[in-house]
Structures are given as C-alpha cells and as structure tokens.
Amino acid sequence: MPPKKKKEEGEDAAKKEKKTKEPKEKKEKAAKPKAKAAAKGKAKAKPAAIKDTDAAGTLIMSFFERENRPYSPQDCINLSQGKLKKAAVEKALSALVEKGELTEKVIKSTRAYMANQSNFEVHDDETKEKLETEIAELTEEAKELDTELKSLTGNVNRLNAQLTDEELKKEIKRLKESTAEKEKKLEKLQGGAVLITEEDRENAIYKYCTARSLWRKRKALCNELIDAMCGDAKHPRELREEVGIETDEERGFLLAESDLGVTPKPKPKPAKVQKTAKTSSVKSAKKK
C-alpha cells in the first residue's frame, strides 16, 4: 500500500476515535451537575408545604395562641419554617378574619393581624388574684426544683468521676503489690542489709554539699545585689515584692536546717598522664 493511503487511513481512524470520545465527555460533564444537585437535595430536604387552608389556619392560630401579639403575613411564613407559602398564608389569614378568630389592621401598606381579644375570657379581680398567687407558688416551686436538679446533677458528675468496680479492683491489686514490695525493703533495712555502697554514699554527700555551697553563695550575691539597688530609698522587701522574688524563708526552706553535719571527702583529681618517649614520638608523627 502506498504511504499516502496509509496516512489518510490513519487520519480517518483518529477522527472517528475523536468523534466517539467527544459525546462521552459531554455526557459525563452534563451528568456531574445533576449528581451534585441530587446530593444537595438529599442533604437539605425541605418540609412539605401545607396547601390546605384549614390546616394552614390551625398552624397560624397556634402562633397567636402561643404569644398574644400582632403578626404580619411574613412573620407567619418565617414562624412556619418553610411549611407555609405566601398564597396559603394570605388565604388562611383572610379565612380566620372572616371567622372572627383574628382582627386585621392596615397600617399604611402593611397588614397586621392579632387574635380577637373578645374571644378571650375576662377574669374579675378575685380570679386575677388567685391566678397571680398560683403563678407565684409555681414559680417558687420551679426554683426549688431547679436547685434540686443542680444538686442531683453535681452528685451524678461526682459519681461518674469515681472509679468503676473493675478500676477499683486493679487499683487495689496495684496497691497490694506496692505494699508487699515496700515491706520487703523495710525487712532488709531492719535486718541491717547494706543497700548502698560506701562509694555511692560519699558521691551523694559530695553532690549535696556542693549544691548547698552554691546555694549559700548565690543567695548572698542576690541579697547584696538587692541591697545595692535599694540603697536608702527603699526597703529590700518592697523591691522583692515588686519584682516577684520569693525568699527561701517564705517558701519554707531554711539554709541552716539543710546542713547534714558531715564534711564530704574531697574528690581525687584525675592522674596526669606521664609523657613517655613513645607518646612523644606518636605526637610528632601526627604533626608531620
């Protein structure tokens, strides 16, 4: 086959493959927004709107009965949380006005609705006093119950913070093991067993006395510095309070009481390495 024909056939095959790919890509792009919209719809499912006028009127009347105050149509829509549309609200409000359950008042271009006050029972002074007394008693009872609830809640929280039976068993087991271990150690001490070598004892005394000596020197330096800063103008105690320095005495640490009454043995200095002919020759070789 001549090369021109081969080239033309290759170009035709490439075009056909491109044409088949393009519809697939278009379908995939069109399907993605639909899938996103479906996912959003599932995530935010809106409540079904009430279309029946009587059902809408019952729901609207519950708003007025709950709070005896005026509402606009938009207020009713907001309170319904998506259950009522504007047309259904307007129909229901008009029907309730016709029935005499609501009264309508137009202020400029705004309509306001309120429960018909003539439908409410009017109490005499004696009944009002009884109701007020009952309200006061119930309010006091509610306060007592609230106090009791807080106390019981505190008790519950304290009980929840305590260990469970399983945790108590584990803790008892741990304490028994710790007690047995300490009893064994106490028996060794009472029996005169040596638990520390003489070298370790001397090292501990040396470290303690060195730290105590540094403590004494640094304390003296600090006191001298504070006295120099204060001079005759201020008492050292006032400066320490301003800066926030606490003395050892204020924290309950007394330098005099920390003396062990023993003198540590001086640590032997490390022995110097004697130079020999061999070491000098090694050094000279390294320099070269």
PDB file of C-alpha atoms in Angstrom:
ATOM      1  CA  MET A   1       0.000   0.000   0.000  1.00  0.00           C
ATOM      2  CA  PRO A   2       1.369   3.450  -0.885  1.00  0.00           C
ATOM      3  CA  PRO A   3       2.380   5.685   2.052  1.00  0.00           C
ATOM      4  CA  LYS A   4      -0.192   8.390   1.156  1.00  0.00           C
ATOM      5  CA  LYS A   5      -3.110   5.962   1.517  1.00  0.00           C
ATOM      6  CA  LYS A   6      -1.764   4.681   4.825  1.00  0.00           C
ATOM      7  CA  LYS A   7      -1.515   8.233   6.100  1.00  0.00           C
ATOM      8  CA  GLU A   8      -5.103   9.018   5.019  1.00  0.00           C
ATOM      9  CA  GLU A   9      -6.448   5.864   6.682  1.00  0.00           C
ATOM     10  CA  GLY A  10      -4.634   6.741   9.918  1.00  0.00           C
ATOM     11  CA  GLU A  11      -6.111  10.253   9.895  1.00  0.00           C
ATOM     12  CA  ASP A  12      -9.634   8.854   9.297  1.00  0.00           C
ATOM     13  CA  ALA A  13      -9.285   6.429  12.228  1.00  0.00           C
ATOM     14  CA  ALA A  14      -8.079   9.238  14.511  1.00  0.00           C
ATOM     15  CA  LYS A  15     -11.063  11.417  13.516  1.00  0.00           C
ATOM     16  CA  LYS A  16     -13.527   8.586  14.184  1.00  0.00           C
ATOM     17  CA  GLU A  17     -11.962   7.933  17.621  1.00  0.00           C
ATOM     18  CA  LYS A  18     -12.146  11.669  18.457  1.00  0.00           C
ATOM     19  CA  LYS A  19     -15.838  11.810  17.430  1.00  0.00           C
ATOM     20  CA  THR A  20     -16.689   8.829  19.688  1.00  0.00           C
ATOM     21  CA  LYS A  21     -14.817  10.367  22.633  1.00  0.00           C
ATOM     22  CA  GLU A  22     -16.489  13.805  22.387  1.00  0.00           C
ATOM     23  CA  PRO A  23     -20.093  12.623  23.072  1.00  0.00           C
ATOM     24  CA  LYS A  24     -18.893  10.559  26.047  1.00  0.00           C
ATOM     25  CA  GLU A  25     -17.108  13.564  27.557  1.00  0.00           C
ATOM     26  CA  LYS A  26     -20.175  15.768  27.016  1.00  0.00           C
ATOM     27  CA  LYS A  27     -22.420  13.199  28.714  1.00  0.00           C
ATOM     28  CA  GLU A  28     -20.043  12.938  31.708  1.00  0.00           C
ATOM     29  CA  LYS A  29     -19.908  16.755  32.083  1.00  0.00           C
ATOM     30  CA  ALA A  30     -23.705  17.002  31.904  1.00  0.00           C
ATOM     31  CA  ALA A  31     -24.127  14.204  34.483  1.00  0.00           C
ATOM     32  CA  LYS A  32     -21.832  15.850  37.078  1.00  0.00           C
ATOM     33  CA  PRO A  33     -24.062  18.919  37.819  1.00  0.00           C
ATOM     34  CA  LYS A  34     -27.110  16.659  38.081  1.00  0.00           C
ATOM     35  CA  ALA A  35     -25.343  14.403  40.567  1.00  0.00           C
ATOM     36  CA  LYS A  36     -24.279  17.453  42.630  1.00  0.00           C
ATOM     37  CA  ALA A  37     -27.829  18.832  42.606  1.00  0.00           C
ATOM     38  CA  ALA A  38     -29.213  15.457  43.704  1.00  0.00           C
ATOM     39  CA  ALA A  39     -26.678  15.275  46.543  1.00  0.00           C
ATOM     40  CA  LYS A  40     -27.617  18.790  47.705  1.00  0.00           C
ATOM     41  CA  GLY A  41     -31.309  17.889  47.598  1.00  0.00           C
ATOM     42  CA  LYS A  42     -30.716  14.834  49.759  1.00  0.00           C
ATOM     43  CA  ALA A  43     -28.617  16.807  52.245  1.00  0.00           C
ATOM     44  CA  LYS A  44     -31.187  19.592  52.673  1.00  0.00           C
ATOM     45  CA  ALA A  45     -34.628  18.022  52.478  1.00  0.00           C
ATOM     46  CA  LYS A  46     -37.245  20.781  52.815  1.00  0.00           C
ATOM     47  CA  PRO A  47     -40.518  20.137  54.702  1.00  0.00           C
ATOM     48  CA  ALA A  48     -43.638  19.616  52.586  1.00  0.00           C
ATOM     49  CA  ALA A  49     -45.614  22.837  52.103  1.00  0.00           C
ATOM     50  CA  ILE A  50     -49.147  22.971  53.590  1.00  0.00           C
ATOM     51  CA  LYS A  51     -51.672  23.837  50.893  1.00  0.00           C
ATOM     52  CA  ASP A  52     -54.924  23.146  52.766  1.00  0.00           C
ATOM     53  CA  THR A  53     -56.434  26.407  54.098  1.00  0.00           C
ATOM     54  CA  ASP A  54     -57.856  24.839  57.292  1.00  0.00           C
ATOM     55  CA  ALA A  55     -54.534  23.156  58.149  1.00  0.00           C
ATOM     56  CA  ALA A  56     -52.677  26.393  57.459  1.00  0.00           C
ATOM     57  CA  GLY A  57     -55.172  28.297  59.647  1.00  0.00           C
ATOM     58  CA  THR A  58     -54.688  25.831  62.537  1.00  0.00           C
ATOM     59  CA  LEU A  59     -50.918  26.276  62.371  1.00  0.00           C
ATOM     60  CA  ILE A  60     -51.190  30.075  62.179  1.00  0.00           C
ATOM     61  CA  MET A  61     -53.602  30.203  65.154  1.00  0.00           C
ATOM     62  CA  SER A  62     -51.045  28.267  67.226  1.00  0.00           C
ATOM     63  CA  PHE A  63     -48.632  31.180  66.747  1.00  0.00           C
ATOM     64  CA  PHE A  64     -51.181  33.691  68.074  1.00  0.00           C
ATOM     65  CA  GLU A  65     -52.183  31.423  70.987  1.00  0.00           C
ATOM     66  CA  ARG A  66     -48.583  30.861  71.986  1.00  0.00           C
ATOM     67  CA  GLU A  67     -47.849  34.599  72.127  1.00  0.00           C
ATOM     68  CA  ASN A  68     -50.689  37.128  72.259  1.00  0.00           C
ATOM     69  CA  ARG A  69     -49.066  39.688  69.946  1.00  0.00           C
ATOM     70  CA  PRO A  70     -49.571  41.008  66.391  1.00  0.00           C
ATOM     71  CA  TYR A  71     -48.024  39.242  63.408  1.00  0.00           C
ATOM     72  CA  SER A  72     -47.622  40.183  59.766  1.00  0.00           C
ATOM     73  CA  PRO A  73     -48.050  37.634  56.939  1.00  0.00           C
ATOM     74  CA  GLN A  74     -44.255  37.487  56.565  1.00  0.00           C
ATOM     75  CA  ASP A  75     -43.924  36.745  60.303  1.00  0.00           C
ATOM     76  CA  CYS A  76     -46.256  33.768  59.878  1.00  0.00           C
ATOM     77  CA  ILE A  77     -44.199  32.496  56.930  1.00  0.00           C
ATOM     78  CA  ASN A  78     -40.982  32.769  58.979  1.00  0.00           C
ATOM     79  CA  LEU A  79     -42.506  31.024  62.004  1.00  0.00           C
ATOM     80  CA  SER A  80     -43.730  28.132  59.853  1.00  0.00           C
ATOM     81  CA  GLN A  81     -40.120  27.311  58.905  1.00  0.00           C
ATOM     82  CA  GLY A  82     -40.910  26.636  55.260  1.00  0.00           C
ATOM     83  CA  LYS A  83     -44.236  24.835  55.813  1.00  0.00           C
ATOM     84  CA  LEU A  84     -46.357  27.757  54.549  1.00  0.00           C
ATOM     85  CA  LYS A  85     -46.127  29.729  51.318  1.00  0.00           C
ATOM     86  CA  LYS A  86     -47.276  33.326  50.842  1.00  0.00           C
ATOM     87  CA  ALA A  87     -50.506  32.438  48.989  1.00  0.00           C
ATOM     88  CA  ALA A  88     -51.539  29.858  51.607  1.00  0.00           C
ATOM     89  CA  VAL A  89     -50.817  32.301  54.459  1.00  0.00           C
ATOM     90  CA  GLU A  90     -52.889  35.088  52.899  1.00  0.00           C
ATOM     91  CA  LYS A  91     -55.852  32.753  52.297  1.00  0.00           C
ATOM     92  CA  ALA A  92     -55.684  31.346  55.816  1.00  0.00           C
ATOM     93  CA  LEU A  93     -55.452  34.806  57.415  1.00  0.00           C
ATOM     94  CA  SER A  94     -58.457  36.075  55.403  1.00  0.00           C
ATOM     95  CA  ALA A  95     -60.455  32.989  56.439  1.00  0.00           C
ATOM     96  CA  LEU A  96     -59.545  33.467  60.120  1.00  0.00           C
ATOM     97  CA  VAL A  97     -60.612  37.142  59.954  1.00  0.00           C
ATOM     98  CA  GLU A  98     -63.953  36.119  58.438  1.00  0.00           C
ATOM     99  CA  LYS A  99     -64.459  33.572  61.227  1.00  0.00           C
ATOM    100  CA  GLY A 100     -63.763  36.254  63.830  1.00  0.00           C
ATOM    101  CA  GLU A 101     -60.723  34.487  65.293  1.00  0.00           C
ATOM    102  CA  LEU A 102     -58.348  37.228  64.137  1.00  0.00           C
ATOM    103  CA  THR A 103     -58.610  41.001  63.688  1.00  0.00           C
ATOM    104  CA  GLU A 104     -56.916  42.829  60.843  1.00  0.00           C
ATOM    105  CA  LYS A 105     -55.384  46.297  60.898  1.00  0.00           C
ATOM    106  CA  VAL A 106     -53.803  48.063  57.895  1.00  0.00           C
ATOM    107  CA  ILE A 107     -51.012  50.500  58.738  1.00  0.00           C
ATOM    108  CA  LYS A 108     -50.066  52.326  55.550  1.00  0.00           C
ATOM    109  CA  SER A 109     -49.283  49.433  53.179  1.00  0.00           C
ATOM    110  CA  THR A 110     -48.611  46.851  55.903  1.00  0.00           C
ATOM    111  CA  ARG A 111     -51.253  44.480  57.276  1.00  0.00           C
ATOM    112  CA  ALA A 112     -51.040  43.289  60.851  1.00  0.00           C
ATOM    113  CA  TYR A 113     -53.140  40.544  62.443  1.00  0.00           C
ATOM    114  CA  MET A 114     -53.911  39.869  66.079  1.00  0.00           C
ATOM    115  CA  ALA A 115     -56.010  37.390  67.967  1.00  0.00           C
ATOM    116  CA  ASN A 116     -59.549  38.668  68.565  1.00  0.00           C
ATOM    117  CA  GLN A 117     -59.397  39.814  72.189  1.00  0.00           C
ATOM    118  CA  SER A 118     -63.155  39.493  72.615  1.00  0.00           C
ATOM    119  CA  ASN A 119     -62.765  35.704  72.324  1.00  0.00           C
ATOM    120  CA  PHE A 120     -60.657  35.581  75.482  1.00  0.00           C
ATOM    121  CA  GLU A 121     -62.303  35.118  78.872  1.00  0.00           C
ATOM    122  CA  VAL A 122     -62.256  38.261  81.032  1.00  0.00           C
ATOM    123  CA  HIS A 123     -61.481  37.485  84.687  1.00  0.00           C
ATOM    124  CA  ASP A 124     -62.654  39.502  87.658  1.00  0.00           C
ATOM    125  CA  ASP A 125     -60.280  40.883  90.302  1.00  0.00           C
ATOM    126  CA  GLU A 126     -60.707  37.899  92.642  1.00  0.00           C
ATOM    127  CA  THR A 127     -59.862  35.404  89.884  1.00  0.00           C
ATOM    128  CA  LYS A 128     -56.869  37.503  88.865  1.00  0.00           C
ATOM    129  CA  GLU A 129     -55.539  37.450  92.426  1.00  0.00           C
ATOM    130  CA  LYS A 130     -55.945  33.656  92.588  1.00  0.00           C
ATOM    131  CA  LEU A 131     -54.113  33.233  89.297  1.00  0.00           C
ATOM    132  CA  GLU A 132     -51.309  35.554  90.389  1.00  0.00           C
ATOM    133  CA  THR A 133     -50.972  33.627  93.669  1.00  0.00           C
ATOM    134  CA  GLU A 134     -50.870  30.328  91.762  1.00  0.00           C
ATOM    135  CA  ILE A 135     -48.244  31.742  89.397  1.00  0.00           C
ATOM    136  CA  ALA A 136     -46.085  32.878  92.349  1.00  0.00           C
ATOM    137  CA  GLU A 137     -46.364  29.433  94.010  1.00  0.00           C
ATOM    138  CA  LEU A 138     -45.486  27.628  90.793  1.00  0.00           C
ATOM    139  CA  THR A 139     -42.552  29.981  90.211  1.00  0.00           C
ATOM    140  CA  GLU A 140     -41.219  29.246  93.707  1.00  0.00           C
ATOM    141  CA  GLU A 141     -41.705  25.524  93.162  1.00  0.00           C
ATOM    142  CA  ALA A 142     -39.827  25.762  89.842  1.00  0.00           C
ATOM    143  CA  LYS A 143     -36.907  27.478  91.611  1.00  0.00           C
ATOM    144  CA  GLU A 144     -36.778  24.716  94.261  1.00  0.00           C
ATOM    145  CA  LEU A 145     -36.864  22.041  91.574  1.00  0.00           C
ATOM    146  CA  ASP A 146     -34.110  23.821  89.666  1.00  0.00           C
ATOM    147  CA  THR A 147     -31.936  23.906  92.820  1.00  0.00           C
ATOM    148  CA  GLU A 148     -32.617  20.212  93.454  1.00  0.00           C
ATOM    149  CA  LEU A 149     -31.787  19.405  89.829  1.00  0.00           C
ATOM    150  CA  LYS A 150     -28.440  21.214  90.088  1.00  0.00           C
ATOM    151  CA  SER A 151     -27.621  19.304  93.295  1.00  0.00           C
ATOM    152  CA  LEU A 152     -28.507  15.951  91.725  1.00  0.00           C
ATOM    153  CA  THR A 153     -26.531  16.802  88.594  1.00  0.00           C
ATOM    154  CA  GLY A 154     -23.499  17.572  90.770  1.00  0.00           C
ATOM    155  CA  ASN A 155     -23.893  14.236  92.585  1.00  0.00           C
ATOM    156  CA  VAL A 156     -24.131  12.385  89.263  1.00  0.00           C
ATOM    157  CA  ASN A 157     -20.986  14.109  87.976  1.00  0.00           C
ATOM    158  CA  ARG A 158     -19.099  13.196  91.159  1.00  0.00           C
ATOM    159  CA  LEU A 159     -20.214   9.568  90.884  1.00  0.00           C
ATOM    160  CA  ASN A 160     -19.192   9.446  87.224  1.00  0.00           C
ATOM    161  CA  ALA A 161     -15.757  10.783  88.176  1.00  0.00           C
ATOM    162  CA  GLN A 162     -15.209   7.928  90.639  1.00  0.00           C
ATOM    163  CA  LEU A 163     -13.543   4.647  89.686  1.00  0.00           C
ATOM    164  CA  THR A 164     -15.625   1.747  88.439  1.00  0.00           C
ATOM    165  CA  ASP A 165     -15.602  -1.672  90.151  1.00  0.00           C
ATOM    166  CA  GLU A 166     -13.074  -3.021  87.625  1.00  0.00           C
ATOM    167  CA  GLU A 167     -10.822   0.029  88.058  1.00  0.00           C
ATOM    168  CA  LEU A 168     -11.053  -0.280  91.859  1.00  0.00           C
ATOM    169  CA  LYS A 169     -10.014  -3.942  91.672  1.00  0.00           C
ATOM    170  CA  LYS A 170      -6.985  -3.035  89.534  1.00  0.00           C
ATOM    171  CA  GLU A 171      -6.052  -0.194  91.903  1.00  0.00           C
ATOM    172  CA  ILE A 172      -6.347  -2.481  94.963  1.00  0.00           C
ATOM    173  CA  LYS A 173      -4.130  -5.066  93.233  1.00  0.00           C
ATOM    174  CA  ARG A 174      -1.538  -2.405  92.401  1.00  0.00           C
ATOM    175  CA  LEU A 175      -1.506  -1.049  95.966  1.00  0.00           C
ATOM    176  CA  LYS A 176      -1.118  -4.557  97.421  1.00  0.00           C
ATOM    177  CA  GLU A 177       1.855  -5.252  95.151  1.00  0.00           C
ATOM    178  CA  SER A 178       3.411  -1.879  96.054  1.00  0.00           C
ATOM    179  CA  THR A 179       2.866  -2.548  99.782  1.00  0.00           C
ATOM    180  CA  ALA A 180       4.447  -6.015  99.545  1.00  0.00           C
ATOM    181  CA  GLU A 181       7.484  -4.564  97.750  1.00  0.00           C
ATOM    182  CA  LYS A 182       7.927  -1.852 100.406  1.00  0.00           C
ATOM    183  CA  GLU A 183       7.552  -4.403 103.218  1.00  0.00           C
ATOM    184  CA  LYS A 184      10.386  -6.455 101.701  1.00  0.00           C
ATOM    185  CA  LYS A 185      12.544  -3.332 101.502  1.00  0.00           C
ATOM    186  CA  LEU A 186      11.691  -2.478 105.144  1.00  0.00           C
ATOM    187  CA  GLU A 187      12.693  -6.001 106.269  1.00  0.00           C
ATOM    188  CA  LYS A 188      16.050  -5.570 104.551  1.00  0.00           C
ATOM    189  CA  LEU A 189      16.621  -2.220 106.251  1.00  0.00           C
ATOM    190  CA  GLN A 190      15.622  -3.537 109.667  1.00  0.00           C
ATOM    191  CA  GLY A 191      17.887  -6.553 109.172  1.00  0.00           C
ATOM    192  CA  GLY A 192      20.927  -4.321 108.613  1.00  0.00           C
ATOM    193  CA  ALA A 193      21.292  -5.042 104.910  1.00  0.00           C
ATOM    194  CA  VAL A 194      23.577  -2.666 103.019  1.00  0.00           C
ATOM    195  CA  LEU A 195      21.561  -1.153 100.161  1.00  0.00           C
ATOM    196  CA  ILE A 196      24.219   1.374  99.070  1.00  0.00           C
ATOM    197  CA  THR A 197      27.963   1.136  98.719  1.00  0.00           C
ATOM    198  CA  GLU A 198      30.344   3.441 100.565  1.00  0.00           C
ATOM    199  CA  GLU A 199      31.435   4.989  97.271  1.00  0.00           C
ATOM    200  CA  ASP A 200      27.841   5.828  96.271  1.00  0.00           C
ATOM    201  CA  ARG A 201      27.220   7.307  99.723  1.00  0.00           C
ATOM    202  CA  GLU A 202      30.279   9.553  99.513  1.00  0.00           C
ATOM    203  CA  ASN A 203      29.311  10.661  95.994  1.00  0.00           C
ATOM    204  CA  ALA A 204      25.806  11.578  97.145  1.00  0.00           C
ATOM    205  CA  ILE A 205      27.159  13.563 100.131  1.00  0.00           C
ATOM    206  CA  TYR A 206      29.657  15.352  97.891  1.00  0.00           C
ATOM    207  CA  LYS A 207      26.983  16.371  95.352  1.00  0.00           C
ATOM    208  CA  TYR A 208      24.612  17.523  98.093  1.00  0.00           C
ATOM    209  CA  CYS A 209      27.250  19.615  99.893  1.00  0.00           C
ATOM    210  CA  THR A 210      28.428  21.145  96.585  1.00  0.00           C
ATOM    211  CA  ALA A 211      24.857  22.160  95.687  1.00  0.00           C
ATOM    212  CA  ARG A 212      24.321  23.565  99.197  1.00  0.00           C
ATOM    213  CA  SER A 213      27.520  25.614  98.966  1.00  0.00           C
ATOM    214  CA  LEU A 214      26.406  27.077  95.627  1.00  0.00           C
ATOM    215  CA  TRP A 215      23.016  27.831  97.147  1.00  0.00           C
ATOM    216  CA  ARG A 216      24.625  29.768 100.006  1.00  0.00           C
ATOM    217  CA  LYS A 217      26.931  31.766  97.667  1.00  0.00           C
ATOM    218  CA  ARG A 218      24.185  32.666  95.179  1.00  0.00           C
ATOM    219  CA  LYS A 219      21.813  33.645  97.967  1.00  0.00           C
ATOM    220  CA  ALA A 220      24.441  36.021  99.376  1.00  0.00           C
ATOM    221  CA  LEU A 221      25.094  37.512  95.913  1.00  0.00           C
ATOM    222  CA  CYS A 222      21.352  38.042  95.349  1.00  0.00           C
ATOM    223  CA  ASN A 223      20.927  39.778  98.726  1.00  0.00           C
ATOM    224  CA  GLU A 224      23.924  42.052  98.045  1.00  0.00           C
ATOM    225  CA  LEU A 225      22.554  42.988  94.631  1.00  0.00           C
ATOM    226  CA  ILE A 226      19.099  43.810  96.056  1.00  0.00           C
ATOM    227  CA  ASP A 227      20.627  45.893  98.860  1.00  0.00           C
ATOM    228  CA  ALA A 228      22.741  47.831  96.331  1.00  0.00           C
ATOM    229  CA  MET A 229      19.708  48.501  94.099  1.00  0.00           C
ATOM    230  CA  CYS A 230      17.570  49.716  97.030  1.00  0.00           C
ATOM    231  CA  GLY A 231      20.134  51.847  98.820  1.00  0.00           C
ATOM    232  CA  ASP A 232      18.464  54.149 101.346  1.00  0.00           C
ATOM    233  CA  ALA A 233      15.410  54.871  99.148  1.00  0.00           C
ATOM    234  CA  LYS A 234      13.564  51.584  99.512  1.00  0.00           C
ATOM    235  CA  HIS A 235      13.414  48.545 101.775  1.00  0.00           C
ATOM    236  CA  PRO A 236      14.660  45.319 100.117  1.00  0.00           C
ATOM    237  CA  ARG A 237      11.361  43.615 100.915  1.00  0.00           C
ATOM    238  CA  GLU A 238       9.467  46.204  98.791  1.00  0.00           C
ATOM    239  CA  LEU A 239      11.739  45.586  95.794  1.00  0.00           C
ATOM    240  CA  ARG A 240      11.345  41.815  96.129  1.00  0.00           C
ATOM    241  CA  GLU A 241       7.552  42.207  96.119  1.00  0.00           C
ATOM    242  CA  GLU A 242       7.652  44.442  93.009  1.00  0.00           C
ATOM    243  CA  VAL A 243       9.937  42.096  91.076  1.00  0.00           C
ATOM    244  CA  GLY A 244       8.244  38.919  92.341  1.00  0.00           C
ATOM    245  CA  ILE A 245      11.185  37.370  94.215  1.00  0.00           C
ATOM    246  CA  GLU A 246      10.335  34.913  96.998  1.00  0.00           C
ATOM    247  CA  THR A 247      12.861  34.237  99.722  1.00  0.00           C
ATOM    248  CA  ASP A 248      13.763  30.765 100.965  1.00  0.00           C
ATOM    249  CA  GLU A 249      12.127  31.535 104.303  1.00  0.00           C
ATOM    250  CA  GLU A 250       8.846  32.475 102.599  1.00  0.00           C
ATOM    251  CA  ARG A 251       8.846  29.137 100.755  1.00  0.00           C
ATOM    252  CA  GLY A 252       9.723  27.185 103.932  1.00  0.00           C
ATOM    253  CA  PHE A 253      13.351  26.327 103.016  1.00  0.00           C
ATOM    254  CA  LEU A 254      15.940  27.229 105.665  1.00  0.00           C
ATOM    255  CA  LEU A 255      19.623  27.065 104.781  1.00  0.00           C
ATOM    256  CA  ALA A 256      20.628  26.353 108.392  1.00  0.00           C
ATOM    257  CA  GLU A 257      18.351  23.308 108.615  1.00  0.00           C
ATOM    258  CA  SER A 258      19.787  21.787 105.419  1.00  0.00           C
ATOM    259  CA  ASP A 259      23.195  21.061 106.984  1.00  0.00           C
ATOM    260  CA  LEU A 260      23.868  17.308 107.172  1.00  0.00           C
ATOM    261  CA  GLY A 261      26.590  17.774 109.765  1.00  0.00           C
ATOM    262  CA  VAL A 262      29.134  15.864 107.683  1.00  0.00           C
ATOM    263  CA  THR A 263      32.150  17.003 105.702  1.00  0.00           C
ATOM    264  CA  PRO A 264      32.429  15.474 102.258  1.00  0.00           C
ATOM    265  CA  LYS A 265      35.675  13.845 101.275  1.00  0.00           C
ATOM    266  CA  PRO A 266      37.445  15.738  98.510  1.00  0.00           C
ATOM    267  CA  LYS A 267      37.254  14.003  95.154  1.00  0.00           C
ATOM    268  CA  PRO A 268      40.622  12.787  93.950  1.00  0.00           C
ATOM    269  CA  LYS A 269      41.930  14.691  90.964  1.00  0.00           C
ATOM    270  CA  PRO A 270      42.478  12.644  87.817  1.00  0.00           C
ATOM    271  CA  ALA A 271      46.058  11.492  87.482  1.00  0.00           C
ATOM    272  CA  LYS A 272      48.144  13.248  84.847  1.00  0.00           C
ATOM    273  CA  VAL A 273      49.426  11.097  82.028  1.00  0.00           C
ATOM    274  CA  GLN A 274      53.228  10.956  82.101  1.00  0.00           C
ATOM    275  CA  LYS A 275      54.874  11.731  78.803  1.00  0.00           C
ATOM    276  CA  THR A 276      56.983   8.897  77.531  1.00  0.00           C
ATOM    277  CA  ALA A 277      59.231   8.565  74.560  1.00  0.00           C
ATOM    278  CA  LYS A 278      56.554   6.519  72.848  1.00  0.00           C
ATOM    279  CA  THR A 279      53.757   9.142  73.258  1.00  0.00           C
ATOM    280  CA  SER A 280      56.055  11.993  72.147  1.00  0.00           C
ATOM    281  CA  SER A 281      57.060  10.065  69.044  1.00  0.00           C
ATOM    282  CA  VAL A 282      53.379   9.400  68.213  1.00  0.00           C
ATOM    283  CA  LYS A 283      52.545  13.128  68.555  1.00  0.00           C
ATOM    284  CA  SER A 284      55.477  14.152  66.362  1.00  0.00           C
ATOM    285  CA  ALA A 285      54.373  11.629  63.753  1.00  0.00           C
ATOM    286  CA  LYS A 286      50.831  13.089  63.754  1.00  0.00           C
ATOM    287  CA  LYS A 287      52.172  16.625  63.290  1.00  0.00           C
ATOM    288  CA  LYS A 288      54.146  15.509  60.282  1.00  0.00           C
TER     289      LYS A 288
END
